[in-house]
């Protein structure tokens, strides 16, 4: 018994904020732990109501049965099951009633076969009620007194853990060695009770024997590390797939144990737990003192990747055949966020709707089960667009130049079927979602290249006189950056098209978010080539306009001791902050679509050869609104000349194209300075249209004079009150069969980024009174507020701040 008591506890703590894992997932976890030599599982999900908020309530018979099954499953795998309770939010330590209820709850779990327990007092207020203040000399003494009594009540189990309120160095007041709270815990807590510790921080970058010596001295016992290295419940845009790292293997001789609190998304934890097992085994073999027994994170990562490849390509169902429907979207809680309406984890299979069952492939995006009358499925719409395009233009579409000099878009085919993820793609995935304080190689390259390109964009500015070799250097590095962005897009496609649905639903929101960010970044780098205004610009030089946040990745700043939640968004967030509109968080926050789609998209600057296809697209959109045959248009260019013509002719540098495998499916056009644009339009564009559509004599197209009049009205004067704050204007068009609205939003962001880079402080989009569809579309994109009657009594003007 004594020998088993001293066994090093190494395994997993399910202690994150957010929806707890399902019962099926925990059984898979136990299988992994047995396979990799881990020995301890601690049950303590913060959002299980009966673990924390409703800790006084006992489990129902149904919940008892599930908990007993879970305990037996763990024990059958040779694992120690530790049941944790968190009563600290509202317990009255001096209350005999509360103490009785606490004993009743833990006795119930003990009767189910549990032999190890933990009492957690983390993330609670230090203040005590009046009754407790009269009964105890300090907050620490109140906690210790109750903990000691519970420990004795349970028969002094071999494993009994206590989590203090000051559970890391940064939370100790005034310091670890001088904390009255920790001193009381060390002196008065019974010696065989183990104290939980997270290191110098809540999420510690490194842990060494030296850094733990101080707390071990104060606590008068070796602590057990609750390791938050891979926890991601504080940032819904971050995921950590990197190896267990930054913990010396010889720590085990100075600790009671180490339990990893990992990602909320179960399937994201294969590599973290696999490498934790390698770390634990290497510590057990340290007496050999050879290089083979030393833990190497890179070697452990390679071994884990090799094993994970088989897992990734297995046809596993979402949730591991559970009825859980928790792909990570907007449900992630922050570190301090509670969700009191979450169900108890043992009831989750009864209250959560089942995942929709459908084949996910790019050529057949699923329709909603509650499709409204008149809606068309995405695939049917795309086929229809392809048919219409072939009728309008019999010439096949080939790869197009990307708009930047010397750059071409790779030809793209439909990414369909359930294929295999390559090892290179998985390494890319891990590198982009590595560790909280450290980026992987692919993420480092992405951020370093974007930082260099935006810092040196004057080399290819609109009036650059730099040496050709300097410009070639910039363009060469830009090509490498855009290739990496293409690989990210292909990774997204492969994850969605992969066989493993369980991995898809846990990882999809993250690869989707990064894909969208890569689309914007790639389009912006394309745009930078020759389109940044030089120092002679009346709107200000590029040095004054490009107020972009720091040139160094936040996670790689030397000597930084901040908690990782300071750097919001991970790689996606840092790419966002390197863009001119990085501070406009509303442009980058949109939940993933309910039905994942693996269709490949590309956003790029406009090229003159796109004009015919854009005219055809807006003509089709007009036909869908008004109905009737295409021949109803007096001239095939009428709609295009009015809607797109002025921008494409006079400011093509602020036009972006959205295309998928079938060709152009959207565009956004911008005007940097509306005042000067209106003057140029009156001077050149309107006369050109009069020549194209003469009023009489040889005019075979009736009603064209109405078009000329409307064009003149379109370029009318806007009030100074509008243009002072919003000097720029935009127009966005996208085919309605796009199933992923986030792509249109990303297209919009690409233009706003370009406008901001050249000095615009605000932009507006005019909406005609009858164009409710456009108004609703822009509102759905979240393009800030709707103002009425602002521009010459027009019905709607959508305004967006860029500063």
PDB file of N, CA, C and O in Angstrom, residues 68-116:
ATOM      1  N   UNK A  68     -20.489   4.986 -12.319  1.00  0.00           N
ATOM      2  CA  UNK A  68     -19.932   3.692 -11.910  1.00  0.00           C
ATOM      3  C   UNK A  68     -19.277   2.990 -13.094  1.00  0.00           C
ATOM      4  O   UNK A  68     -18.179   2.427 -12.971  1.00  0.00           O
ATOM      5  N   UNK A  69     -19.941   3.056 -14.245  1.00  0.00           N
ATOM      6  CA  UNK A  69     -19.374   2.440 -15.450  1.00  0.00           C
ATOM      7  C   UNK A  69     -18.044   3.087 -15.815  1.00  0.00           C
ATOM      8  O   UNK A  69     -17.087   2.401 -16.187  1.00  0.00           O
ATOM      9  N   UNK A  70     -17.976   4.409 -15.684  1.00  0.00           N
ATOM     10  CA  UNK A  70     -16.749   5.124 -16.017  1.00  0.00           C
ATOM     11  C   UNK A  70     -15.618   4.751 -15.057  1.00  0.00           C
ATOM     12  O   UNK A  70     -14.477   4.529 -15.478  1.00  0.00           O
ATOM     13  N   UNK A  71     -15.928   4.670 -13.780  1.00  0.00           N
ATOM     14  CA  UNK A  71     -14.925   4.293 -12.784  1.00  0.00           C
ATOM     15  C   UNK A  71     -14.417   2.877 -13.043  1.00  0.00           C
ATOM     16  O   UNK A  71     -13.199   2.612 -13.022  1.00  0.00           O
ATOM     17  N   UNK A  72     -15.323   1.969 -13.340  1.00  0.00           N
ATOM     18  CA  UNK A  72     -14.928   0.585 -13.607  1.00  0.00           C
ATOM     19  C   UNK A  72     -14.109   0.488 -14.891  1.00  0.00           C
ATOM     20  O   UNK A  72     -13.149  -0.290 -14.973  1.00  0.00           O
ATOM     21  N   UNK A  73     -14.476   1.296 -15.902  1.00  0.00           N
ATOM     22  CA  UNK A  73     -13.730   1.292 -17.154  1.00  0.00           C
ATOM     23  C   UNK A  73     -12.291   1.745 -16.925  1.00  0.00           C
ATOM     24  O   UNK A  73     -11.349   1.167 -17.461  1.00  0.00           O
ATOM     25  N   UNK A  74     -12.129   2.784 -16.117  1.00  0.00           N
ATOM     26  CA  UNK A  74     -10.786   3.271 -15.821  1.00  0.00           C
ATOM     27  C   UNK A  74      -9.986   2.218 -15.063  1.00  0.00           C
ATOM     28  O   UNK A  74      -8.820   1.942 -15.400  1.00  0.00           O
ATOM     29  N   UNK A  75     -10.598   1.629 -14.068  1.00  0.00           N
ATOM     30  CA  UNK A  75      -9.890   0.626 -13.262  1.00  0.00           C
ATOM     31  C   UNK A  75      -9.544  -0.607 -14.080  1.00  0.00           C
ATOM     32  O   UNK A  75      -8.488  -1.217 -13.881  1.00  0.00           O
ATOM     33  N   UNK A  76     -10.403  -0.979 -15.026  1.00  0.00           N
ATOM     34  CA  UNK A  76     -10.110  -2.142 -15.863  1.00  0.00           C
ATOM     35  C   UNK A  76      -8.919  -1.891 -16.773  1.00  0.00           C
ATOM     36  O   UNK A  76      -8.285  -2.824 -17.258  1.00  0.00           O
ATOM     37  N   UNK A  77      -8.620  -0.617 -17.034  1.00  0.00           N
ATOM     38  CA  UNK A  77      -7.460  -0.246 -17.851  1.00  0.00           C
ATOM     39  C   UNK A  77      -6.224  -0.016 -16.988  1.00  0.00           C
ATOM     40  O   UNK A  77      -5.184   0.419 -17.497  1.00  0.00           O
ATOM     41  N   UNK A  78      -6.327  -0.262 -15.699  1.00  0.00           N
ATOM     42  CA  UNK A  78      -5.199  -0.047 -14.812  1.00  0.00           C
ATOM     43  C   UNK A  78      -4.982   1.413 -14.455  1.00  0.00           C
ATOM     44  O   UNK A  78      -3.876   1.801 -14.068  1.00  0.00           O
ATOM     45  N   UNK A  79      -6.047   2.227 -14.555  1.00  0.00           N
ATOM     46  CA  UNK A  79      -5.931   3.653 -14.289  1.00  0.00           C
ATOM     47  C   UNK A  79      -6.540   4.001 -12.941  1.00  0.00           C
ATOM     48  O   UNK A  79      -7.527   3.398 -12.508  1.00  0.00           O
ATOM     49  N   UNK A  80      -5.970   4.993 -12.303  1.00  0.00           N
ATOM     50  CA  UNK A  80      -6.528   5.515 -11.060  1.00  0.00           C
ATOM     51  C   UNK A  80      -7.542   6.605 -11.416  1.00  0.00           C
ATOM     52  O   UNK A  80      -7.216   7.573 -12.091  1.00  0.00           O
ATOM     53  N   UNK A  81      -8.765   6.459 -10.946  1.00  0.00           N
ATOM     54  CA  UNK A  81      -9.830   7.422 -11.190  1.00  0.00           C
ATOM     55  C   UNK A  81      -9.925   8.343  -9.984  1.00  0.00           C
ATOM     56  O   UNK A  81     -10.218   7.895  -8.868  1.00  0.00           O
ATOM     57  N   UNK A  82      -9.674   9.640 -10.203  1.00  0.00           N
ATOM     58  CA  UNK A  82      -9.741  10.632  -9.133  1.00  0.00           C
ATOM     59  C   UNK A  82     -10.981  11.491  -9.357  1.00  0.00           C
ATOM     60  O   UNK A  82     -11.117  12.135 -10.403  1.00  0.00           O
ATOM     61  N   UNK A  83     -11.869  11.494  -8.380  1.00  0.00           N
ATOM     62  CA  UNK A  83     -13.077  12.318  -8.480  1.00  0.00           C
ATOM     63  C   UNK A  83     -12.836  13.637  -7.760  1.00  0.00           C
ATOM     64  O   UNK A  83     -12.450  13.661  -6.584  1.00  0.00           O
ATOM     65  N   UNK A  84     -13.075  14.756  -8.469  1.00  0.00           N
ATOM     66  CA  UNK A  84     -12.852  16.083  -7.899  1.00  0.00           C
ATOM     67  C   UNK A  84     -14.169  16.819  -7.720  1.00  0.00           C
ATOM     68  O   UNK A  84     -15.093  16.685  -8.523  1.00  0.00           O
ATOM     69  N   UNK A  85     -14.234  17.606  -6.652  1.00  0.00           N
ATOM     70  CA  UNK A  85     -15.401  18.431  -6.375  1.00  0.00           C
ATOM     71  C   UNK A  85     -14.913  19.857  -6.123  1.00  0.00           C
ATOM     72  O   UNK A  85     -13.872  20.068  -5.494  1.00  0.00           O
ATOM     73  N   UNK A  86     -15.668  20.853  -6.639  1.00  0.00           N
ATOM     74  CA  UNK A  86     -15.296  22.272  -6.494  1.00  0.00           C
ATOM     75  C   UNK A  86     -16.386  23.027  -5.759  1.00  0.00           C
ATOM     76  O   UNK A  86     -17.256  23.653  -6.385  1.00  0.00           O
ATOM     77  N   UNK A  87     -16.389  23.010  -4.426  1.00  0.00           N
ATOM     78  CA  UNK A  87     -17.458  23.669  -3.666  1.00  0.00           C
ATOM     79  C   UNK A  87     -17.150  25.119  -3.302  1.00  0.00           C
ATOM     80  O   UNK A  87     -17.955  25.767  -2.631  1.00  0.00           O
ATOM     81  N   UNK A  88     -16.012  25.642  -3.734  1.00  0.00           N
ATOM     82  CA  UNK A  88     -15.518  26.900  -3.199  1.00  0.00           C
ATOM     83  C   UNK A  88     -16.310  28.136  -3.533  1.00  0.00           C
ATOM     84  O   UNK A  88     -16.191  29.156  -2.840  1.00  0.00           O
ATOM     85  N   UNK A  89     -17.133  28.109  -4.567  1.00  0.00           N
ATOM     86  CA  UNK A  89     -17.847  29.324  -4.951  1.00  0.00           C
ATOM     87  C   UNK A  89     -18.840  29.797  -3.892  1.00  0.00           C
ATOM     88  O   UNK A  89     -19.011  30.997  -3.712  1.00  0.00           O
ATOM     89  N   UNK A  90     -19.485  28.858  -3.201  1.00  0.00           N
ATOM     90  CA  UNK A  90     -20.527  29.291  -2.263  1.00  0.00           C
ATOM     91  C   UNK A  90     -20.572  28.476  -0.977  1.00  0.00           C
ATOM     92  O   UNK A  90     -21.524  28.595  -0.202  1.00  0.00           O
ATOM     93  N   UNK A  91     -19.559  27.687  -0.712  1.00  0.00           N
ATOM     94  CA  UNK A  91     -19.578  26.913   0.525  1.00  0.00           C
ATOM     95  C   UNK A  91     -19.406  27.832   1.736  1.00  0.00           C
ATOM     96  O   UNK A  91     -18.666  28.816   1.683  1.00  0.00           O
ATOM     97  N   UNK A  92     -20.101  27.512   2.808  1.00  0.00           N
ATOM     98  CA  UNK A  92     -19.894  28.183   4.090  1.00  0.00           C
ATOM     99  C   UNK A  92     -19.081  27.211   4.933  1.00  0.00           C
ATOM    100  O   UNK A  92     -19.585  26.179   5.380  1.00  0.00           O
ATOM    101  N   UNK A  93     -17.811  27.507   5.111  1.00  0.00           N
ATOM    102  CA  UNK A  93     -16.891  26.560   5.731  1.00  0.00           C
ATOM    103  C   UNK A  93     -17.284  26.230   7.168  1.00  0.00           C
ATOM    104  O   UNK A  93     -17.036  25.124   7.653  1.00  0.00           O
ATOM    105  N   UNK A  94     -17.909  27.165   7.839  1.00  0.00           N
ATOM    106  CA  UNK A  94     -18.284  26.951   9.242  1.00  0.00           C
ATOM    107  C   UNK A  94     -19.651  26.299   9.383  1.00  0.00           C
ATOM    108  O   UNK A  94     -20.095  26.035  10.513  1.00  0.00           O
ATOM    109  N   UNK A  95     -20.311  26.013   8.248  1.00  0.00           N
ATOM    110  CA  UNK A  95     -21.663  25.462   8.297  1.00  0.00           C
ATOM    111  C   UNK A  95     -21.626  23.944   8.439  1.00  0.00           C
ATOM    112  O   UNK A  95     -21.075  23.232   7.580  1.00  0.00           O
ATOM    113  N   UNK A  96     -22.233  23.443   9.500  1.00  0.00           N
ATOM    114  CA  UNK A  96     -22.313  21.992   9.678  1.00  0.00           C
ATOM    115  C   UNK A  96     -23.158  21.358   8.582  1.00  0.00           C
ATOM    116  O   UNK A  96     -22.897  20.223   8.151  1.00  0.00           O
ATOM    117  N   UNK A  97     -24.152  22.100   8.079  1.00  0.00           N
ATOM    118  CA  UNK A  97     -25.015  21.582   7.017  1.00  0.00           C
ATOM    119  C   UNK A  97     -24.221  21.399   5.727  1.00  0.00           C
ATOM    120  O   UNK A  97     -24.320  20.348   5.078  1.00  0.00           O
ATOM    121  N   UNK A  98     -23.434  22.417   5.359  1.00  0.00           N
ATOM    122  CA  UNK A  98     -22.639  22.298   4.142  1.00  0.00           C
ATOM    123  C   UNK A  98     -21.620  21.173   4.250  1.00  0.00           C
ATOM    124  O   UNK A  98     -21.367  20.445   3.273  1.00  0.00           O
ATOM    125  N   UNK A  99     -21.039  21.024   5.408  1.00  0.00           N
ATOM    126  CA  UNK A  99     -20.060  19.950   5.594  1.00  0.00           C
ATOM    127  C   UNK A  99     -20.736  18.591   5.464  1.00  0.00           C
ATOM    128  O   UNK A  99     -20.182  17.653   4.874  1.00  0.00           O
ATOM    129  N   UNK A 100     -21.934  18.461   5.992  1.00  0.00           N
ATOM    130  CA  UNK A 100     -22.680  17.210   5.878  1.00  0.00           C
ATOM    131  C   UNK A 100     -23.014  16.904   4.414  1.00  0.00           C
ATOM    132  O   UNK A 100     -22.889  15.765   3.954  1.00  0.00           O
ATOM    133  N   UNK A 101     -23.426  17.926   3.667  1.00  0.00           N
ATOM    134  CA  UNK A 101     -23.749  17.732   2.256  1.00  0.00           C
ATOM    135  C   UNK A 101     -22.502  17.363   1.456  1.00  0.00           C
ATOM    136  O   UNK A 101     -22.567  16.551   0.518  1.00  0.00           O
ATOM    137  N   UNK A 102     -21.374  17.947   1.804  1.00  0.00           N
ATOM    138  CA  UNK A 102     -20.118  17.624   1.124  1.00  0.00           C
ATOM    139  C   UNK A 102     -19.748  16.167   1.374  1.00  0.00           C
ATOM    140  O   UNK A 102     -19.355  15.438   0.453  1.00  0.00           O
ATOM    141  N   UNK A 103     -19.902  15.727   2.604  1.00  0.00           N
ATOM    142  CA  UNK A 103     -19.602  14.326   2.937  1.00  0.00           C
ATOM    143  C   UNK A 103     -20.569  13.381   2.230  1.00  0.00           C
ATOM    144  O   UNK A 103     -20.179  12.329   1.730  1.00  0.00           O
ATOM    145  N   UNK A 104     -21.847  13.786   2.184  1.00  0.00           N
ATOM    146  CA  UNK A 104     -22.845  12.940   1.512  1.00  0.00           C
ATOM    147  C   UNK A 104     -22.495  12.752   0.039  1.00  0.00           C
ATOM    148  O   UNK A 104     -22.572  11.635  -0.493  1.00  0.00           O
ATOM    149  N   UNK A 105     -22.088  13.835  -0.623  1.00  0.00           N
ATOM    150  CA  UNK A 105     -21.768  13.761  -2.052  1.00  0.00           C
ATOM    151  C   UNK A 105     -20.564  12.853  -2.293  1.00  0.00           C
ATOM    152  O   UNK A 105     -20.577  11.987  -3.187  1.00  0.00           O
ATOM    153  N   UNK A 106     -19.518  13.013  -1.500  1.00  0.00           N
ATOM    154  CA  UNK A 106     -18.310  12.220  -1.709  1.00  0.00           C
ATOM    155  C   UNK A 106     -18.503  10.760  -1.276  1.00  0.00           C
ATOM    156  O   UNK A 106     -17.906   9.850  -1.856  1.00  0.00           O
ATOM    157  N   UNK A 107     -19.362  10.540  -0.263  1.00  0.00           N
ATOM    158  CA  UNK A 107     -19.661   9.150   0.119  1.00  0.00           C
ATOM    159  C   UNK A 107     -20.390   8.447  -1.020  1.00  0.00           C
ATOM    160  O   UNK A 107     -20.147   7.255  -1.281  1.00  0.00           O
ATOM    161  N   UNK A 108     -21.294   9.157  -1.710  1.00  0.00           N
ATOM    162  CA  UNK A 108     -22.004   8.566  -2.844  1.00  0.00           C
ATOM    163  C   UNK A 108     -21.015   8.106  -3.909  1.00  0.00           C
ATOM    164  O   UNK A 108     -21.116   6.990  -4.434  1.00  0.00           O
ATOM    165  N   UNK A 109     -20.033   8.956  -4.231  1.00  0.00           N
ATOM    166  CA  UNK A 109     -19.044   8.599  -5.247  1.00  0.00           C
ATOM    167  C   UNK A 109     -18.152   7.462  -4.745  1.00  0.00           C
ATOM    168  O   UNK A 109     -17.785   6.563  -5.502  1.00  0.00           O
ATOM    169  N   UNK A 110     -17.814   7.497  -3.466  1.00  0.00           N
ATOM    170  CA  UNK A 110     -17.000   6.424  -2.889  1.00  0.00           C
ATOM    171  C   UNK A 110     -17.713   5.085  -2.979  1.00  0.00           C
ATOM    172  O   UNK A 110     -17.104   4.049  -3.285  1.00  0.00           O
ATOM    173  N   UNK A 111     -19.018   5.088  -2.748  1.00  0.00           N
ATOM    174  CA  UNK A 111     -19.797   3.847  -2.821  1.00  0.00           C
ATOM    175  C   UNK A 111     -19.866   3.291  -4.240  1.00  0.00           C
ATOM    176  O   UNK A 111     -20.171   2.113  -4.443  1.00  0.00           O
ATOM    177  N   UNK A 112     -19.566   4.153  -5.237  1.00  0.00           N
ATOM    178  CA  UNK A 112     -19.555   3.697  -6.632  1.00  0.00           C
ATOM    179  C   UNK A 112     -18.235   3.040  -7.016  1.00  0.00           C
ATOM    180  O   UNK A 112     -18.082   2.567  -8.146  1.00  0.00           O
ATOM    181  N   UNK A 113     -17.291   3.026  -6.081  1.00  0.00           N
ATOM    182  CA  UNK A 113     -16.016   2.364  -6.337  1.00  0.00           C
ATOM    183  C   UNK A 113     -14.837   3.286  -6.461  1.00  0.00           C
ATOM    184  O   UNK A 113     -13.713   2.828  -6.690  1.00  0.00           O
ATOM    185  N   UNK A 114     -15.041   4.594  -6.313  1.00  0.00           N
ATOM    186  CA  UNK A 114     -13.937   5.546  -6.423  1.00  0.00           C
ATOM    187  C   UNK A 114     -13.101   5.516  -5.145  1.00  0.00           C
ATOM    188  O   UNK A 114     -13.652   5.506  -4.034  1.00  0.00           O
ATOM    189  N   UNK A 115     -11.778   5.527  -5.315  1.00  0.00           N
ATOM    190  CA  UNK A 115     -10.886   5.434  -4.161  1.00  0.00           C
ATOM    191  C   UNK A 115      -9.924   6.608  -4.056  1.00  0.00           C
ATOM    192  O   UNK A 115      -9.049   6.616  -3.183  1.00  0.00           O
ATOM    193  N   UNK A 116     -10.043   7.577  -4.954  1.00  0.00           N
ATOM    194  CA  UNK A 116      -9.155   8.744  -4.936  1.00  0.00           C
ATOM    195  C   UNK A 116      -9.993   9.994  -5.160  1.00  0.00           C
ATOM    196  O   UNK A 116     -10.923   9.992  -5.971  1.00  0.00           O
TER     197      UNK A 116
END
